[in-house]
Amino acid sequence: MVFKEGVEYVGINAFENCRNLEKIVWAKSIKEVGEYAFAGCSSLKKVKIPTSVERWGDKVFYKSGLEQVNIPASRTWWGYCVFAKCPELKKVVFEEGIEFREIIRDGRMMEFSGAWMFYDCKALEEVVFPKKMKMMPVGIFEECSALKKYRWPEDIEFEYWSPEEKNE
């Protein structure tokens, strides 16, 4: 799939379950990707996440065939479960400068970018974090039972994990 310049939005369910989709070439003009846009695309093994996208909907790559994901340095808004239940996903790399954001109203956190981002990715074995990461989204690696190689960021300021769950 090649997106031409000028396209700003990939719609909800746009390519859901397109089992023959193997590659995405993003236009720099794309600013938002809707919910389930590439969910169930089992032949999609690799995707270069563009920094031009400002908002990713919920479950964009849900149950897709991705094997590795590199999350670029940006302040992008990530919906929940963006890469959840990807059965072949083995490695995730967060680049230096990644920032997850929260929405606070009346002094209370209402939403958090990236919640349950990799939920139930059973094959996920390795996560590479940047040295500094301000926030860790809630449930980001919940139910990732194969996860065994990771090192927490040195200067994490806020997280939803109890100290007992840290693995050095």
PDB file of C-alpha atoms in Angstrom:
ATOM      1  CA  MET A   1       0.000   0.000   0.000  1.00  0.00           C
ATOM      2  CA  VAL A   2       1.463   3.324  -1.068  1.00  0.00           C
ATOM      3  CA  PHE A   3      -0.133   6.474   0.316  1.00  0.00           C
ATOM      4  CA  LYS A   4       0.233   9.512  -1.939  1.00  0.00           C
ATOM      5  CA  GLU A   5       1.217  12.916  -0.592  1.00  0.00           C
ATOM      6  CA  GLY A   6      -1.847  14.891   0.373  1.00  0.00           C
ATOM      7  CA  VAL A   7      -3.516  12.012   2.225  1.00  0.00           C
ATOM      8  CA  GLU A   8      -3.904  13.130   5.844  1.00  0.00           C
ATOM      9  CA  TYR A   9      -6.069  10.428   7.397  1.00  0.00           C
ATOM     10  CA  VAL A  10      -6.244   6.631   7.136  1.00  0.00           C
ATOM     11  CA  GLY A  11      -9.802   5.706   8.039  1.00  0.00           C
ATOM     12  CA  ILE A  12     -11.200   3.418  10.694  1.00  0.00           C
ATOM     13  CA  ASN A  13     -11.029  -0.242   9.557  1.00  0.00           C
ATOM     14  CA  ALA A  14      -9.527   0.945   6.234  1.00  0.00           C
ATOM     15  CA  PHE A  15      -7.431  -2.180   5.559  1.00  0.00           C
ATOM     16  CA  GLU A  16      -8.639  -4.466   8.334  1.00  0.00           C
ATOM     17  CA  ASN A  17      -8.067  -8.154   7.561  1.00  0.00           C
ATOM     18  CA  CYS A  18      -6.288  -7.470   4.251  1.00  0.00           C
ATOM     19  CA  ARG A  19      -4.300 -10.663   4.614  1.00  0.00           C
ATOM     20  CA  ASN A  20      -2.185 -10.040   1.488  1.00  0.00           C
ATOM     21  CA  LEU A  21      -0.999  -6.585   2.548  1.00  0.00           C
ATOM     22  CA  GLU A  22       2.789  -6.873   2.975  1.00  0.00           C
ATOM     23  CA  LYS A  23       4.091  -3.296   2.947  1.00  0.00           C
ATOM     24  CA  ILE A  24       3.007   0.231   3.817  1.00  0.00           C
ATOM     25  CA  VAL A  25       4.685   3.306   2.329  1.00  0.00           C
ATOM     26  CA  TRP A  26       3.530   6.311   4.325  1.00  0.00           C
ATOM     27  CA  ALA A  27       3.053   9.797   2.907  1.00  0.00           C
ATOM     28  CA  LYS A  28       4.590  12.525   5.063  1.00  0.00           C
ATOM     29  CA  SER A  29       1.207  14.262   4.949  1.00  0.00           C
ATOM     30  CA  ILE A  30      -0.559  11.568   7.036  1.00  0.00           C
ATOM     31  CA  LYS A  31      -1.413  12.973  10.460  1.00  0.00           C
ATOM     32  CA  GLU A  32      -3.861  10.404  11.840  1.00  0.00           C
ATOM     33  CA  VAL A  33      -4.517   6.671  11.521  1.00  0.00           C
ATOM     34  CA  GLY A  34      -7.956   5.424  12.563  1.00  0.00           C
ATOM     35  CA  GLU A  35      -8.933   2.503  14.787  1.00  0.00           C
ATOM     36  CA  TYR A  36      -8.291  -1.000  13.423  1.00  0.00           C
ATOM     37  CA  ALA A  37      -6.851   0.490  10.200  1.00  0.00           C
ATOM     38  CA  PHE A  38      -4.410  -2.430   9.693  1.00  0.00           C
ATOM     39  CA  ALA A  39      -5.794  -4.932  12.207  1.00  0.00           C
ATOM     40  CA  GLY A  40      -5.588  -8.546  11.129  1.00  0.00           C
ATOM     41  CA  CYS A  41      -3.132  -7.895   8.275  1.00  0.00           C
ATOM     42  CA  SER A  42      -1.288 -11.171   8.837  1.00  0.00           C
ATOM     43  CA  SER A  43       1.219 -10.744   5.958  1.00  0.00           C
ATOM     44  CA  LEU A  44       2.373  -7.365   7.282  1.00  0.00           C
ATOM     45  CA  LYS A  45       5.663  -8.369   8.946  1.00  0.00           C
ATOM     46  CA  LYS A  46       7.463  -5.036   9.151  1.00  0.00           C
ATOM     47  CA  VAL A  47       6.315  -1.440   9.277  1.00  0.00           C
ATOM     48  CA  LYS A  48       8.301   1.775   9.583  1.00  0.00           C
ATOM     49  CA  ILE A  49       6.397   3.952  12.028  1.00  0.00           C
ATOM     50  CA  PRO A  50       6.449   7.496  10.617  1.00  0.00           C
ATOM     51  CA  THR A  51       7.067  10.493  12.865  1.00  0.00           C
ATOM     52  CA  SER A  52       4.579  12.590  10.862  1.00  0.00           C
ATOM     53  CA  VAL A  53       1.558  10.798  12.385  1.00  0.00           C
ATOM     54  CA  GLU A  54       0.296  12.781  15.368  1.00  0.00           C
ATOM     55  CA  ARG A  55      -2.447  10.380  16.468  1.00  0.00           C
ATOM     56  CA  TRP A  56      -2.786   6.596  16.243  1.00  0.00           C
ATOM     57  CA  GLY A  57      -6.233   5.176  16.900  1.00  0.00           C
ATOM     58  CA  ASP A  58      -7.002   2.196  19.105  1.00  0.00           C
ATOM     59  CA  LYS A  59      -5.914  -1.256  17.907  1.00  0.00           C
ATOM     60  CA  VAL A  60      -4.406  -0.010  14.616  1.00  0.00           C
ATOM     61  CA  PHE A  61      -2.201  -3.114  14.168  1.00  0.00           C
ATOM     62  CA  TYR A  62      -4.249  -5.462  16.387  1.00  0.00           C
ATOM     63  CA  LYS A  63      -3.618  -9.139  15.569  1.00  0.00           C
ATOM     64  CA  SER A  64      -1.367  -8.227  12.618  1.00  0.00           C
ATOM     65  CA  GLY A  65       1.666 -10.262  11.513  1.00  0.00           C
ATOM     66  CA  LEU A  66       4.298  -7.762  12.713  1.00  0.00           C
ATOM     67  CA  GLU A  67       7.572  -9.326  13.907  1.00  0.00           C
ATOM     68  CA  GLN A  68       9.440  -6.217  15.126  1.00  0.00           C
ATOM     69  CA  VAL A  69       8.372  -2.660  15.892  1.00  0.00           C
ATOM     70  CA  ASN A  70      10.591   0.418  16.278  1.00  0.00           C
ATOM     71  CA  ILE A  71       8.810   3.264  18.053  1.00  0.00           C
ATOM     72  CA  PRO A  72      10.326   6.591  16.932  1.00  0.00           C
ATOM     73  CA  ALA A  73      11.145   9.554  19.116  1.00  0.00           C
ATOM     74  CA  SER A  74       8.039  11.708  19.120  1.00  0.00           C
ATOM     75  CA  ARG A  75       5.173  13.058  21.189  1.00  0.00           C
ATOM     76  CA  THR A  76       2.629  11.146  19.144  1.00  0.00           C
ATOM     77  CA  TRP A  77      -0.681  10.208  20.752  1.00  0.00           C
ATOM     78  CA  TRP A  78      -0.995   6.405  20.862  1.00  0.00           C
ATOM     79  CA  GLY A  79      -4.433   4.841  21.287  1.00  0.00           C
ATOM     80  CA  TYR A  80      -4.877   1.794  23.460  1.00  0.00           C
ATOM     81  CA  CYS A  81      -3.842  -1.709  22.336  1.00  0.00           C
ATOM     82  CA  VAL A  82      -2.220  -0.352  19.134  1.00  0.00           C
ATOM     83  CA  PHE A  83      -0.087  -3.517  18.695  1.00  0.00           C
ATOM     84  CA  ALA A  84      -2.068  -5.879  20.956  1.00  0.00           C
ATOM     85  CA  LYS A  85      -2.294  -9.606  20.249  1.00  0.00           C
ATOM     86  CA  CYS A  86       0.294  -9.608  17.451  1.00  0.00           C
ATOM     87  CA  PRO A  87       1.141 -13.329  17.576  1.00  0.00           C
ATOM     88  CA  GLU A  88       4.525 -13.050  15.795  1.00  0.00           C
ATOM     89  CA  LEU A  89       5.869  -9.877  17.430  1.00  0.00           C
ATOM     90  CA  LYS A  90       9.239 -10.726  18.999  1.00  0.00           C
ATOM     91  CA  LYS A  91      11.051  -7.401  19.527  1.00  0.00           C
ATOM     92  CA  VAL A  92      10.141  -3.803  20.362  1.00  0.00           C
ATOM     93  CA  VAL A  93      12.640  -0.919  20.248  1.00  0.00           C
ATOM     94  CA  PHE A  94      11.817   2.488  21.742  1.00  0.00           C
ATOM     95  CA  GLU A  95      14.071   5.191  20.303  1.00  0.00           C
ATOM     96  CA  GLU A  96      15.657   7.895  22.465  1.00  0.00           C
ATOM     97  CA  GLY A  97      13.254  10.789  22.936  1.00  0.00           C
ATOM     98  CA  ILE A  98       9.973   8.839  22.976  1.00  0.00           C
ATOM     99  CA  GLU A  99       7.352  10.553  25.125  1.00  0.00           C
ATOM    100  CA  PHE A 100       4.015   9.183  26.223  1.00  0.00           C
ATOM    101  CA  ARG A 101       1.442  11.783  27.188  1.00  0.00           C
ATOM    102  CA  GLU A 102      -1.522  12.008  29.500  1.00  0.00           C
ATOM    103  CA  ILE A 103      -4.648  14.137  29.490  1.00  0.00           C
ATOM    104  CA  ILE A 104      -5.395  15.709  32.856  1.00  0.00           C
ATOM    105  CA  ARG A 105      -8.714  17.369  33.642  1.00  0.00           C
ATOM    106  CA  ASP A 106      -9.609  18.909  36.996  1.00  0.00           C
ATOM    107  CA  GLY A 107      -6.355  17.616  38.459  1.00  0.00           C
ATOM    108  CA  ARG A 108      -7.146  13.987  37.528  1.00  0.00           C
ATOM    109  CA  MET A 109      -5.601  11.902  34.772  1.00  0.00           C
ATOM    110  CA  MET A 110      -8.323  11.011  32.265  1.00  0.00           C
ATOM    111  CA  GLU A 111      -6.409   9.327  29.446  1.00  0.00           C
ATOM    112  CA  PHE A 112      -2.939   7.980  28.942  1.00  0.00           C
ATOM    113  CA  SER A 113      -1.201   7.534  25.601  1.00  0.00           C
ATOM    114  CA  GLY A 114      -0.066   3.981  24.806  1.00  0.00           C
ATOM    115  CA  ALA A 115      -2.106   2.059  27.377  1.00  0.00           C
ATOM    116  CA  TRP A 116      -1.944  -1.724  26.813  1.00  0.00           C
ATOM    117  CA  MET A 117       0.106  -1.003  23.691  1.00  0.00           C
ATOM    118  CA  PHE A 118       1.524  -4.551  23.387  1.00  0.00           C
ATOM    119  CA  TYR A 119      -1.103  -6.407  25.397  1.00  0.00           C
ATOM    120  CA  ASP A 120      -1.038 -10.198  24.996  1.00  0.00           C
ATOM    121  CA  CYS A 121       1.798 -10.362  22.456  1.00  0.00           C
ATOM    122  CA  LYS A 122       2.686 -13.924  23.466  1.00  0.00           C
ATOM    123  CA  ALA A 123       5.870 -14.180  21.313  1.00  0.00           C
ATOM    124  CA  LEU A 124       7.365 -10.861  22.528  1.00  0.00           C
ATOM    125  CA  GLU A 125      10.776 -11.692  24.001  1.00  0.00           C
ATOM    126  CA  GLU A 126      12.816  -8.490  23.898  1.00  0.00           C
ATOM    127  CA  VAL A 127      12.197  -4.803  24.586  1.00  0.00           C
ATOM    128  CA  VAL A 128      14.858  -2.115  24.150  1.00  0.00           C
ATOM    129  CA  PHE A 129      14.105   1.037  26.140  1.00  0.00           C
ATOM    130  CA  PRO A 130      15.840   4.396  25.770  1.00  0.00           C
ATOM    131  CA  LYS A 131      18.091   5.425  28.650  1.00  0.00           C
ATOM    132  CA  LYS A 132      15.572   8.033  29.743  1.00  0.00           C
ATOM    133  CA  MET A 133      11.826   7.676  29.559  1.00  0.00           C
ATOM    134  CA  LYS A 134       9.527   9.905  31.551  1.00  0.00           C
ATOM    135  CA  MET A 135       6.443   7.699  31.668  1.00  0.00           C
ATOM    136  CA  MET A 136       5.533   4.061  31.206  1.00  0.00           C
ATOM    137  CA  PRO A 137       1.954   3.504  29.988  1.00  0.00           C
ATOM    138  CA  VAL A 138      -0.428   1.395  32.022  1.00  0.00           C
ATOM    139  CA  GLY A 139      -0.450  -2.291  31.076  1.00  0.00           C
ATOM    140  CA  ILE A 140       1.959  -1.753  28.186  1.00  0.00           C
ATOM    141  CA  PHE A 141       3.334  -5.344  28.374  1.00  0.00           C
ATOM    142  CA  GLU A 142       0.517  -7.055  30.237  1.00  0.00           C
ATOM    143  CA  GLU A 143       0.135 -10.750  29.347  1.00  0.00           C
ATOM    144  CA  CYS A 144       3.426 -10.805  27.382  1.00  0.00           C
ATOM    145  CA  SER A 145       4.436 -14.139  28.874  1.00  0.00           C
ATOM    146  CA  ALA A 146       7.585 -14.709  26.753  1.00  0.00           C
ATOM    147  CA  LEU A 147       9.163 -11.360  27.681  1.00  0.00           C
ATOM    148  CA  LYS A 148      12.567 -12.105  29.165  1.00  0.00           C
ATOM    149  CA  LYS A 149      15.087  -9.564  27.833  1.00  0.00           C
ATOM    150  CA  TYR A 150      14.625  -5.955  28.935  1.00  0.00           C
ATOM    151  CA  ARG A 151      16.201  -3.303  31.107  1.00  0.00           C
ATOM    152  CA  TRP A 152      14.139  -0.525  32.627  1.00  0.00           C
ATOM    153  CA  PRO A 153      15.055   3.082  31.765  1.00  0.00           C
ATOM    154  CA  GLU A 154      17.445   4.678  34.255  1.00  0.00           C
ATOM    155  CA  ASP A 155      15.479   7.824  35.036  1.00  0.00           C
ATOM    156  CA  ILE A 156      11.845   6.742  34.890  1.00  0.00           C
ATOM    157  CA  GLU A 157       9.883   9.425  36.741  1.00  0.00           C
ATOM    158  CA  PHE A 158       6.406   7.962  36.704  1.00  0.00           C
ATOM    159  CA  GLU A 159       5.217   4.461  36.146  1.00  0.00           C
ATOM    160  CA  TYR A 160       2.289   2.143  36.748  1.00  0.00           C
ATOM    161  CA  TRP A 161       4.443  -0.788  37.869  1.00  0.00           C
ATOM    162  CA  SER A 162       5.083  -1.933  41.408  1.00  0.00           C
ATOM    163  CA  PRO A 163       8.787  -2.236  42.393  1.00  0.00           C
ATOM    164  CA  GLU A 164       8.362  -6.031  42.727  1.00  0.00           C
ATOM    165  CA  GLU A 165       7.660  -6.304  38.987  1.00  0.00           C
ATOM    166  CA  LYS A 166      10.954  -4.721  37.875  1.00  0.00           C
ATOM    167  CA  ASN A 167      13.462  -7.037  36.232  1.00  0.00           C
ATOM    168  CA  GLU A 168      17.072  -5.950  36.183  1.00  0.00           C
TER     169      GLU A 168
END
